[in-house]
Amino acid sequence: MRRRVLPGFGLSLGYTLTWLCLVVLLPLAALAWKASGIGFEGVARLFTSPRTLSALKLSFGGALLAAMANVVIGLVVTWALVRYRFPGRRLLDALIDLPFALPTAVAGIALTAIYAPNGWLGQWLVPLGIKVAYTPLGVLLAMVFVGFPFVVRTLQPVLQSLERDVEEAAESLGATGAQTFLRVILPTLVPTLLTGFALSLARGVGEYGSVIFIAGNIPNRSEIAPLLIVQRLEEFDYATASALGIVMLAFSLLLLVLVATLQRWTRRWAEPAT
Amino acid sequence: MTLALKQLTRQFTELAALDDVSLDIEPGEFIALVGPSGSGKTTLLRILAGLDYPDRGTVMLNGRDFLAANARERNVGLVFQHYALFRHLSVRENIAFGLRVRPRKRRPPRADIRTRVDDLLKRVQLDGLGDRYPSQLSGGQRQRVALARALAVEPEILLLDEPFGALDAQVRTALRRWLRELHEDLGLTTVFVTHDQEEALELADRLVVMNRGRIEQVGSPQEVYQAPATPFVCEFIGRTNKVALRRDGDAWRAGAWSIPGPGTAGSAVAYIRPEHLALAAADGGPGWDAQLRHIYLAGSVAHLDVHVAELDLSLEVDMASDQLGGLAPGALLRVAPLHGVAFADDCTRWAWGTGLA
């Protein structure tokens, strides 16, 4: 092996694997073992039940939509924060992290209070036919709220380090503002936006606290998969809860691998020559 | 196609980046803007590129107001110090960029773009590397891609902002020669910004020496080197020895050496190039007695560090290294300035020796 400036490959890899086993793999193995308790018949019954399917659809569909929305909103917000100087910019910058710091239940209650039919915004929206609280739209809103900082915080350093002379070169070559953005700036941001997308997606799928308040948890309509798991746990049906967990895990892993593959493809220009 | 710059002034908060700069750039000319950092040369280039605007002054191209067009419409080719390539695009796509972003009416057909990119790749000696990404190229190759990209849009003027500044010395010299040849092939009006006076002397038809937002001198490399117009040019272009002179009747004197010269001022400073100091054996003609302290051999030329005791001054003398003979540190010599330029306290300038203005 090549000599390196800092030795310690063996030590660091051993440490990594040990922790990975203790903290991640072992609990997952226990989960799988627990889940095997319900047998094939149990699995079949569980995943043909419309209630389970609708909850899974809401959790993953909602998280995907929320992540997409976050990519767009996050890009706009980060652009404003990085490119312009305006009064209150630092305050706004600090506020971005608030969804990280807030206990998720508090966020859920706050969102519900605003969007409930008698809330500040709800009382105006409901007569227009836009119901947010206690509907899938509310679930989506809560997921956007908690996932939003991920996009901003991953994008911010990248946008800051973009070289201005590249934009000047594009302009000098005759590109319009829109062409410069779409052909020069955006493609270099896509890999980072995908990172933000993946983080936001993962957070949305796993989100519990803020969603359950605003969702209303109507079976087959606004009930998320993590809530189903909690309900099974409360009934001491650990096997079914674990089976649901395993399915969520597998699906999340699949999505994240897909995003990572896509990201690698969008970064092909950074690979060394073959 | 003369580009006429008139009384350009650009003020940044603290500093006058350009202070009443006027200059005519002839068609097909290779002009170098040279000066230390902060001298305004890059600001001038950015104004020509449409990336900055002067507070006062005009730029006319064939009688049309050049400043009225924005950067997109200027039709200039711009090359940056740090290449500014589009890193997510291949070399081909980089070069084709300026053609692809044209509005549909003016955009050449796909096949034409392809041929033009192929031609340019050949011209910048990068054929076969078209499908690489910029991160997979060396610095010199990247800068040639940047140049090809700028040439692809068939600009009227080529603007280069310290294009070789980030490259190592050998690549820099090679690219310099290559750029000069390219310029002779294309005959494109070229404005080249550099802080490297050697690069400017070697490349340009005309030098514009800038200092603190003002033009100190405009002239051919020979004029600027042989007949510097101001003390700044003497010190910035090439190497020079500074000798203080005193008024002595009709002549100016420094120690045992004197030269007839005009003026009524009491003191002056003479600038003498190292190669214009002649060495002779001791006691031969007018000059200073000196002691050789050190010889710095730099290939074909030797730089001699010579100390003149009566002036308490160290002088640098250049001579061909095969003329050194048995010279060794400690030898006693006689040094005489053959040519030089002097500036008196009252700003009068005069020169002595042959071939100097």
XYZ file of C-alpha atoms in Angstrom:
631
model
C 0.000 0.000 0.000
C 1.146 3.540 -0.679
C 2.653 5.443 2.199
C 0.361 8.210 3.354
C 0.984 11.434 5.209
C -1.378 10.416 7.978
C -1.263 6.706 8.803
C -4.156 4.942 10.471
C -6.147 3.172 7.773
C -6.456 -0.009 9.851
C -7.403 1.818 13.005
C -9.978 4.114 11.416
C -11.613 1.362 9.362
C -11.786 -0.950 12.382
C -13.322 1.811 14.443
C -15.817 2.620 11.690
C -16.917 -0.991 11.291
C -17.228 -1.533 15.026
C -19.471 1.451 15.462
C -21.456 0.681 12.368
C -22.130 -2.812 13.749
C -23.038 -1.662 17.233
C -25.125 1.357 16.376
C -26.662 0.519 13.009
C -26.374 -3.080 11.867
C -27.108 -4.821 15.153
C -30.375 -2.957 15.801
C -31.390 -3.547 12.188
C -30.707 -7.253 12.553
C -32.827 -7.289 15.709
C -35.569 -5.530 13.742
C -35.496 -8.151 11.035
C -35.484 -10.938 13.590
C -38.459 -9.438 15.396
C -40.323 -8.958 12.135
C -39.920 -12.596 11.175
C -42.334 -13.357 14.014
C -45.429 -12.587 11.991
C -44.773 -15.163 9.294
C -45.589 -15.026 5.570
C -49.295 -14.986 6.141
C -48.980 -12.016 8.491
C -46.852 -10.134 5.984
C -49.311 -10.816 3.208
C -52.225 -9.637 5.307
C -50.373 -6.523 6.423
C -49.335 -5.361 2.963
C -52.603 -6.010 1.249
C -54.463 -3.936 3.789
C -55.523 -0.664 2.148
C -54.764 1.226 5.333
C -51.088 0.166 5.314
C -50.700 0.870 1.632
C -52.254 4.287 1.877
C -50.040 5.192 4.852
C -46.895 4.098 3.017
C -47.988 5.986 -0.077
C -48.556 9.136 1.932
C -45.232 8.863 3.758
C -43.093 8.270 0.689
C -45.112 10.283 -1.806
C -45.350 13.191 0.603
C -41.640 13.079 1.405
C -40.745 12.997 -2.302
C -42.980 15.963 -3.103
C -41.736 17.853 -0.054
C -38.124 17.229 -1.034
C -38.821 18.533 -4.542
C -40.517 21.623 -3.158
C -37.596 22.137 -0.783
C -35.088 22.008 -3.615
C -36.898 24.853 -5.385
C -37.585 26.963 -2.295
C -34.127 26.248 -0.883
C -32.416 27.325 -4.096
C -34.292 30.625 -4.160
C -33.653 31.353 -0.472
C -29.970 30.416 -0.666
C -29.548 32.540 -3.776
C -30.977 35.547 -1.954
C -28.825 34.903 1.112
C -25.576 34.434 -0.789
C -25.878 36.837 -3.691
C -27.479 39.907 -2.158
C -26.737 42.177 0.779
C -29.861 43.443 2.500
C -30.769 44.524 6.012
C -31.695 41.567 8.196
C -29.729 39.108 6.081
C -27.854 37.673 9.071
C -31.048 37.302 11.043
C -32.702 35.486 8.157
C -29.628 33.288 7.864
C -29.927 32.353 11.538
C -33.678 31.709 11.251
C -33.083 29.042 8.582
C -31.882 26.610 11.242
C -34.953 27.052 13.412
C -36.734 23.911 12.170
C -33.629 21.983 13.298
C -33.692 23.450 16.775
C -37.421 23.360 17.447
C -38.872 20.224 19.088
C -40.876 18.739 16.241
C -44.050 18.568 18.300
C -43.878 22.326 18.837
C -43.560 22.827 15.101
C -46.555 20.586 14.551
C -48.688 22.461 17.047
C -47.659 25.812 15.596
C -48.480 24.742 12.040
C -51.817 23.312 13.162
C -52.700 26.496 15.016
C -52.095 28.547 11.884
C -53.779 26.280 9.353
C -56.675 24.889 11.398
C -60.073 26.035 10.062
C -60.204 28.681 12.804
C -56.474 29.528 12.649
C -54.819 32.704 11.333
C -54.407 31.494 7.785
C -56.889 28.644 7.917
C -59.889 30.946 8.391
C -59.112 32.604 5.043
C -58.028 29.488 3.167
C -60.851 27.151 4.139
C -63.617 29.325 2.579
C -61.552 29.237 -0.639
C -61.709 25.474 -0.576
C -58.063 25.046 0.451
C -57.950 22.766 3.453
C -54.464 22.346 4.884
C -54.829 21.044 8.412
C -56.008 17.417 8.763
C -55.381 16.636 5.085
C -52.444 15.205 3.078
C -51.569 18.803 2.177
C -50.883 19.469 5.856
C -48.586 16.432 5.957
C -46.715 17.828 2.981
C -46.421 21.238 4.619
C -44.932 19.781 7.814
C -42.441 17.764 5.769
C -41.393 20.864 3.822
C -40.953 22.728 7.094
C -38.602 20.185 8.662
C -36.635 19.382 5.516
C -36.078 22.927 4.282
C -32.859 23.742 6.213
C -31.066 20.744 4.692
C -31.208 22.173 1.184
C -30.143 25.668 2.261
C -27.267 24.493 4.409
C -25.838 22.091 1.846
C -26.198 24.576 -0.999
C -24.902 27.682 0.738
C -21.135 26.900 0.765
C -21.248 25.664 -2.822
C -23.018 28.754 -4.071
C -20.584 30.952 -2.161
C -17.600 29.284 -3.788
C -18.925 29.634 -7.350
C -16.474 31.749 -9.312
C -17.884 34.968 -10.664
C -15.574 35.022 -13.661
C -17.336 31.928 -15.033
C -20.555 33.941 -15.207
C -18.687 36.857 -16.747
C -17.210 34.504 -19.334
C -20.694 33.258 -20.222
C -22.008 36.807 -20.532
C -19.083 37.838 -22.678
C -19.749 34.852 -24.959
C -23.227 36.197 -25.554
C -25.326 34.234 -23.062
C -28.389 35.934 -21.598
C -28.999 35.969 -17.855
C -31.382 33.026 -18.149
C -28.941 31.073 -20.312
C -26.117 31.732 -17.864
C -28.267 30.452 -15.016
C -29.645 27.396 -16.786
C -26.526 26.334 -18.700
C -23.702 27.406 -16.427
C -24.802 27.829 -12.819
C -27.581 25.282 -12.376
C -25.681 22.250 -13.763
C -22.860 22.810 -11.298
C -25.374 23.026 -8.450
C -27.348 19.891 -9.344
C -25.160 17.420 -7.404
C -25.490 19.560 -4.279
C -29.212 20.017 -4.811
C -29.491 16.218 -4.973
C -27.702 15.933 -1.629
C -30.186 18.377 -0.148
C -33.008 16.454 -1.818
C -31.853 13.153 -0.314
C -31.487 14.622 3.179
C -34.849 16.326 2.992
C -36.456 13.130 1.665
C -34.994 11.022 4.457
C -36.146 13.503 7.046
C -39.642 13.615 5.552
C -40.035 9.841 5.493
C -38.952 9.499 9.094
C -40.735 12.594 10.410
C -43.262 11.894 13.127
C -43.666 14.646 15.719
C -44.597 17.609 13.569
C -46.697 15.622 11.101
C -49.084 13.856 13.439
C -50.477 17.111 14.832
C -51.398 18.679 11.545
C -52.274 15.416 9.758
C -55.388 14.681 11.767
C -54.491 10.997 11.258
C -57.614 9.941 9.404
C -57.126 6.290 8.366
C -56.734 5.797 4.584
C -56.450 9.544 4.107
C -53.969 11.449 6.248
C -52.285 8.730 8.263
C -48.510 8.312 7.895
C -46.592 5.048 8.141
C -44.595 5.944 11.273
C -47.912 6.513 13.061
C -49.057 3.015 12.125
C -45.861 1.684 13.660
C -46.447 3.590 16.871
C -50.024 2.308 17.030
C -48.843 -1.301 16.676
C -46.268 -0.682 19.400
C -48.938 0.619 21.719
C -50.849 -2.625 21.138
C -47.641 -4.552 22.006
C -47.678 -5.991 18.465
C -43.920 -5.724 18.063
C -43.710 -8.152 15.137
C -46.038 -6.130 12.910
C -44.354 -2.852 13.902
C -40.979 -4.336 12.964
C -42.268 -5.623 9.652
C -43.535 -2.158 8.769
C -40.195 -0.727 9.846
C -38.296 -3.140 7.630
C -40.367 -2.211 4.609
C -39.841 1.504 5.203
C -36.150 0.889 5.643
C -35.800 -1.066 2.427
C -37.718 1.483 0.440
C -35.733 4.402 1.884
C -32.489 2.643 1.103
C -33.598 2.080 -2.475
C -34.500 5.752 -2.894
C -31.217 6.950 -1.403
C -29.193 4.621 -3.623
C -31.084 5.944 -6.637
C -30.348 9.532 -5.646
C -26.683 8.716 -5.050
C -26.425 7.084 -8.480
C -28.055 10.047 -10.144
C -25.719 12.333 -8.260
C -22.675 10.441 -9.461
C -23.884 10.796 -13.009
C -24.433 14.558 -12.658
C -20.902 14.889 -11.306
C -19.208 12.911 -14.069
C -17.201 16.005 -15.006
C -15.361 15.828 -11.685
C -14.080 12.288 -12.288
C -10.414 11.817 -13.203
C -9.660 10.875 -16.824
C -9.959 7.210 -17.682
C -11.442 49.747 -36.777
C -9.437 51.999 -34.471
C -10.562 51.692 -30.891
C -10.332 55.160 -29.380
C -10.298 55.499 -25.603
C -10.769 59.071 -24.422
C -10.250 60.444 -20.921
C -11.487 57.346 -19.116
C -11.872 57.802 -15.384
C -12.992 55.196 -12.914
C -13.105 55.895 -9.206
C -13.417 53.134 -6.633
C -14.260 54.113 -3.064
C -10.710 54.906 -1.981
C -8.709 54.643 -5.113
C -8.685 56.091 -8.599
C -8.475 52.938 -10.693
C -8.319 54.968 -13.886
C -7.422 58.616 -14.009
C -7.898 60.371 -17.359
C -6.674 57.557 -19.600
C -6.619 58.131 -23.363
C -5.329 55.621 -25.875
C -5.788 54.653 -29.519
C -5.654 50.959 -30.328
C -4.958 50.279 -34.004
C -6.574 47.403 -35.898
C -4.597 44.173 -35.754
C -2.325 45.527 -33.071
C -1.023 43.471 -30.144
C -1.003 45.832 -27.221
C 0.159 45.032 -23.685
C -1.127 46.876 -20.643
C 1.635 46.476 -18.101
C 1.930 47.761 -14.565
C 2.017 46.713 -10.916
C -1.131 45.503 -9.187
C -3.536 48.354 -8.557
C -2.302 50.279 -11.583
C -5.711 50.094 -13.286
C -4.779 47.789 -16.157
C -7.401 45.150 -15.295
C -10.052 47.838 -14.776
C -9.287 49.155 -18.244
C -9.637 45.658 -19.714
C -12.914 45.051 -17.873
C -14.272 48.313 -19.237
C -13.398 47.176 -22.762
C -15.109 43.841 -22.055
C -18.270 45.535 -20.782
C -17.921 44.097 -17.278
C -17.245 47.498 -15.741
C -18.092 51.052 -16.757
C -16.099 54.274 -16.485
C -17.378 57.213 -14.466
C -16.302 59.535 -17.268
C -14.828 59.213 -20.720
C -15.701 57.486 -23.982
C -14.659 54.484 -26.029
C -15.378 54.661 -29.748
C -14.959 51.909 -32.325
C -15.105 53.306 -35.864
C -17.063 56.265 -34.626
C -19.663 54.105 -32.879
C -20.094 54.290 -29.111
C -18.526 51.104 -27.821
C -19.725 51.624 -24.245
C -23.388 51.694 -25.313
C -23.263 47.957 -26.039
C -23.414 45.617 -23.074
C -20.992 42.739 -22.546
C -23.157 40.314 -24.552
C -23.198 42.554 -27.619
C -19.571 43.682 -27.566
C -18.311 40.776 -29.606
C -15.035 40.610 -27.730
C -13.170 37.435 -26.815
C -12.233 37.390 -23.156
C -9.657 35.129 -21.486
C -9.248 35.100 -17.713
C -6.257 34.388 -15.498
C -7.985 31.424 -13.864
C -9.422 30.101 -17.154
C -13.081 30.412 -16.035
C -13.984 27.277 -17.977
C -17.391 25.638 -17.556
C -16.303 22.643 -15.522
C -19.444 20.601 -16.178
C -18.984 20.821 -19.940
C -16.501 18.907 -22.075
C -13.795 20.756 -23.971
C -15.933 20.624 -27.130
C -19.012 21.932 -25.341
C -16.957 24.685 -23.765
C -15.687 25.851 -27.135
C -19.148 25.606 -28.721
C -20.845 27.501 -25.879
C -20.741 30.935 -27.479
C -22.313 29.567 -30.679
C -24.969 27.473 -28.931
C -26.340 30.352 -26.857
C -27.019 32.473 -29.931
C -30.639 33.155 -30.785
C -31.986 30.597 -33.245
C -31.776 32.959 -36.204
C -28.049 33.586 -35.824
C -27.108 30.132 -34.544
C -25.067 28.086 -37.041
C -26.349 24.575 -37.843
C -25.104 21.713 -35.688
C -22.720 20.384 -38.344
C -21.138 23.828 -38.808
C -20.583 24.182 -35.084
C -18.927 20.796 -35.084
C -16.538 21.712 -37.896
C -15.672 25.009 -36.311
C -14.946 23.345 -32.966
C -12.751 20.784 -34.753
C -10.816 23.562 -36.491
C -10.311 25.417 -33.236
C -9.190 22.285 -31.415
C -6.536 21.828 -34.088
C -5.538 25.441 -33.914
C -4.969 25.316 -30.153
C -3.255 21.932 -30.542
C -5.769 20.008 -28.488
C -7.180 17.629 -31.119
C -8.093 14.350 -29.462
C -8.846 15.977 -26.116
C -12.269 17.320 -27.092
C -14.223 14.906 -24.934
C -12.250 15.543 -21.762
C -13.556 17.723 -18.957
C -11.543 20.751 -17.795
C -10.564 19.008 -14.544
C -8.770 16.409 -16.642
C -6.473 18.948 -18.349
C -3.257 20.684 -17.330
C -3.167 24.430 -16.715
C -1.645 25.216 -20.102
C -4.245 23.071 -21.864
C -7.083 24.715 -19.948
C -5.909 28.155 -20.978
C -5.791 27.048 -24.611
C -9.374 25.795 -24.299
C -10.341 29.178 -22.869
C -8.691 30.867 -25.832
C -10.432 28.567 -28.326
C -13.750 29.284 -26.604
C -13.142 33.025 -26.935
C -12.131 32.682 -30.610
C -15.156 30.547 -31.497
C -17.494 33.543 -31.575
C -15.176 35.317 -34.051
C -14.594 38.364 -31.882
C -13.438 41.704 -33.228
C -11.088 42.186 -30.299
C -9.329 39.667 -28.082
C -8.877 40.645 -24.441
C -6.511 38.645 -22.249
C -6.324 39.230 -18.498
C -3.011 37.861 -17.210
C -3.659 34.662 -19.139
C -0.387 33.007 -18.179
C -0.278 34.232 -14.589
C -1.269 30.904 -13.063
C 1.108 28.780 -15.141
C 4.656 27.660 -14.391
C 7.603 29.361 -16.045
C 8.319 26.852 -18.830
C 4.712 26.505 -19.974
C 4.419 30.259 -19.813
C 7.319 30.878 -22.184
C 6.067 28.231 -24.624
C 2.511 29.612 -24.610
C 3.816 33.155 -25.055
C 5.560 32.291 -28.319
C 2.554 30.282 -29.445
C 0.172 33.161 -28.698
C 2.360 35.549 -30.668
C 2.319 33.184 -33.666
C -1.443 32.793 -33.355
C -1.802 36.552 -33.360
C 0.278 36.839 -36.502
C -1.921 34.184 -38.155
C -5.225 35.752 -37.213
C -4.320 39.425 -37.228
C -6.826 40.018 -34.450
C -6.620 43.204 -32.378
C -5.371 41.944 -29.034
C -5.188 43.667 -25.657
C -3.092 41.791 -23.148
C -2.879 42.628 -19.442
C 0.172 41.552 -17.479
C 2.256 42.577 -14.497
C 5.219 40.731 -15.989
C 7.262 43.321 -17.892
C 9.365 40.629 -19.557
C 6.222 39.034 -20.999
C 5.015 42.421 -22.220
C 8.361 43.263 -23.880
C 8.498 39.914 -25.617
C 4.910 39.764 -26.878
C 3.576 43.169 -27.683
C 3.761 45.517 -30.650
C 3.162 48.352 -28.250
C 3.417 48.627 -24.502
C 1.194 50.785 -22.331
C 2.957 51.209 -18.992
C 0.452 52.057 -16.260
C 0.879 53.252 -12.709
C -1.781 54.376 -10.239
C -4.497 54.653 -12.849
C -2.406 56.730 -15.244
C -0.493 55.926 -18.385
C 3.221 56.537 -17.841
C 4.394 55.727 -21.345
C 3.139 54.242 -24.591
C 5.630 52.884 -27.088
C 7.199 49.937 -28.845
C 9.169 47.527 -26.621
C 12.418 49.119 -27.857
C 11.265 52.650 -27.113
C 10.030 51.779 -23.672
C 13.136 49.801 -22.786
C 15.753 52.045 -24.388
C 14.143 55.426 -23.759
C 11.990 55.247 -20.645
C 9.955 58.417 -20.297
C 9.558 58.565 -16.526
C 11.436 57.370 -13.420
C 8.635 54.834 -12.850
C 9.148 53.285 -16.280
C 12.926 53.144 -15.658
C 12.385 51.158 -12.492
C 9.464 49.003 -13.619
C 10.662 47.913 -17.050
C 13.907 45.947 -16.980
C 16.530 46.308 -14.263
C 18.339 49.518 -13.551
C 20.945 51.192 -11.329
C 20.069 54.452 -9.612
C 22.880 56.998 -9.188
C 22.430 60.410 -7.524
C 23.958 63.346 -9.486
C 25.007 66.809 -8.303
C 25.231 70.030 -10.354
C 28.842 70.938 -11.091
C 29.082 74.000 -13.375
C 27.991 72.907 -16.859
C 28.022 69.257 -15.921
C 26.455 66.723 -13.611
C 28.781 64.871 -11.305
C 28.773 61.685 -9.258
C 32.128 61.118 -7.545
C 34.988 60.947 -10.018
C 32.671 60.690 -13.029
C 30.857 63.600 -14.657
C 28.845 64.269 -17.769
C 27.812 67.523 -19.469
C 24.104 68.046 -19.129
C 21.416 70.724 -19.245
C 19.385 72.174 -16.460
C 19.662 74.456 -13.490
C 18.390 72.136 -10.786
C 20.729 71.207 -7.964
C 20.393 67.462 -8.072
C 19.211 64.655 -10.320
C 18.891 60.882 -10.460
C 20.465 58.868 -13.264
C 19.114 55.471 -14.299
C 21.658 53.170 -15.896
C 20.890 49.685 -17.228
C 23.259 46.939 -16.013
C 24.358 46.200 -19.578
C 25.280 49.866 -20.121
C 27.955 49.865 -17.449
C 31.311 49.146 -19.051
C 34.078 47.438 -17.147
C 37.710 48.330 -17.761
C 40.961 47.638 -15.953
C 41.684 50.102 -13.143
C 42.946 53.598 -14.158
C 41.399 53.651 -17.624
C 39.420 56.833 -18.523
C 36.564 58.475 -16.621
C 34.597 56.289 -14.276
C 34.517 54.946 -10.767
C 36.964 52.670 -8.974
C 35.047 49.670 -7.806
C 35.468 46.286 -6.252
C 33.838 43.134 -7.562
C 31.858 41.514 -4.788
C 30.012 38.645 -6.372
C 29.278 37.059 -9.718
C 25.786 35.634 -10.294
C 26.034 33.429 -13.332
C 22.683 33.148 -15.126
C 23.481 31.090 -18.195
C 24.643 33.254 -21.050
C 24.632 36.427 -18.957
C 26.575 37.099 -15.779
C 25.255 39.574 -13.204
C 28.133 41.252 -11.380
C 27.646 42.869 -8.010
C 30.127 45.760 -7.923
C 30.709 48.143 -5.030
C 31.789 51.752 -5.641
C 33.466 52.963 -2.440
C 33.446 56.707 -3.222
C 29.641 56.703 -3.749
C 29.039 53.974 -1.162
C 26.819 52.322 -3.770
C 26.370 48.805 -5.097
C 25.883 48.577 -8.848
C 24.700 45.708 -10.970
C 26.709 45.124 -14.137
C 25.691 42.655 -16.855
C 28.130 41.070 -19.256
C 28.258 38.031 -21.488
C 29.449 35.144 -19.347
C 32.057 34.074 -21.898
C 33.680 37.536 -21.488
C 34.280 37.004 -17.782
C 37.834 35.742 -18.279
C 39.649 35.417 -14.992
C 37.421 37.833 -13.071
C 36.931 36.770 -9.496
C 35.306 38.371 -6.453
C 37.639 40.910 -4.855
C 39.071 42.171 -8.171
C 39.515 45.933 -8.522
C 37.777 47.399 -11.559
C 36.863 50.643 -13.213
C 33.182 51.142 -14.086
C 31.883 53.705 -16.579
C 28.243 54.325 -17.547
C 28.006 54.382 -21.361
C 24.310 55.178 -21.654
C 21.734 56.434 -19.250
C 18.688 58.527 -18.597
C 18.524 61.169 -15.901
C 15.708 63.118 -14.290
C 16.503 66.382 -12.519
C 14.625 67.680 -9.491
C 12.693 70.064 -11.718
C 11.527 67.067 -13.793
C 13.684 67.840 -16.839
C 14.753 64.625 -18.515
C 17.813 64.065 -20.602
C 19.812 61.125 -21.865
C 23.405 60.544 -22.794
C 25.229 57.984 -24.890
C 24.376 56.790 -28.365
C 21.100 55.467 -29.616
C 19.018 57.011 -26.861
C 16.316 59.623 -27.165
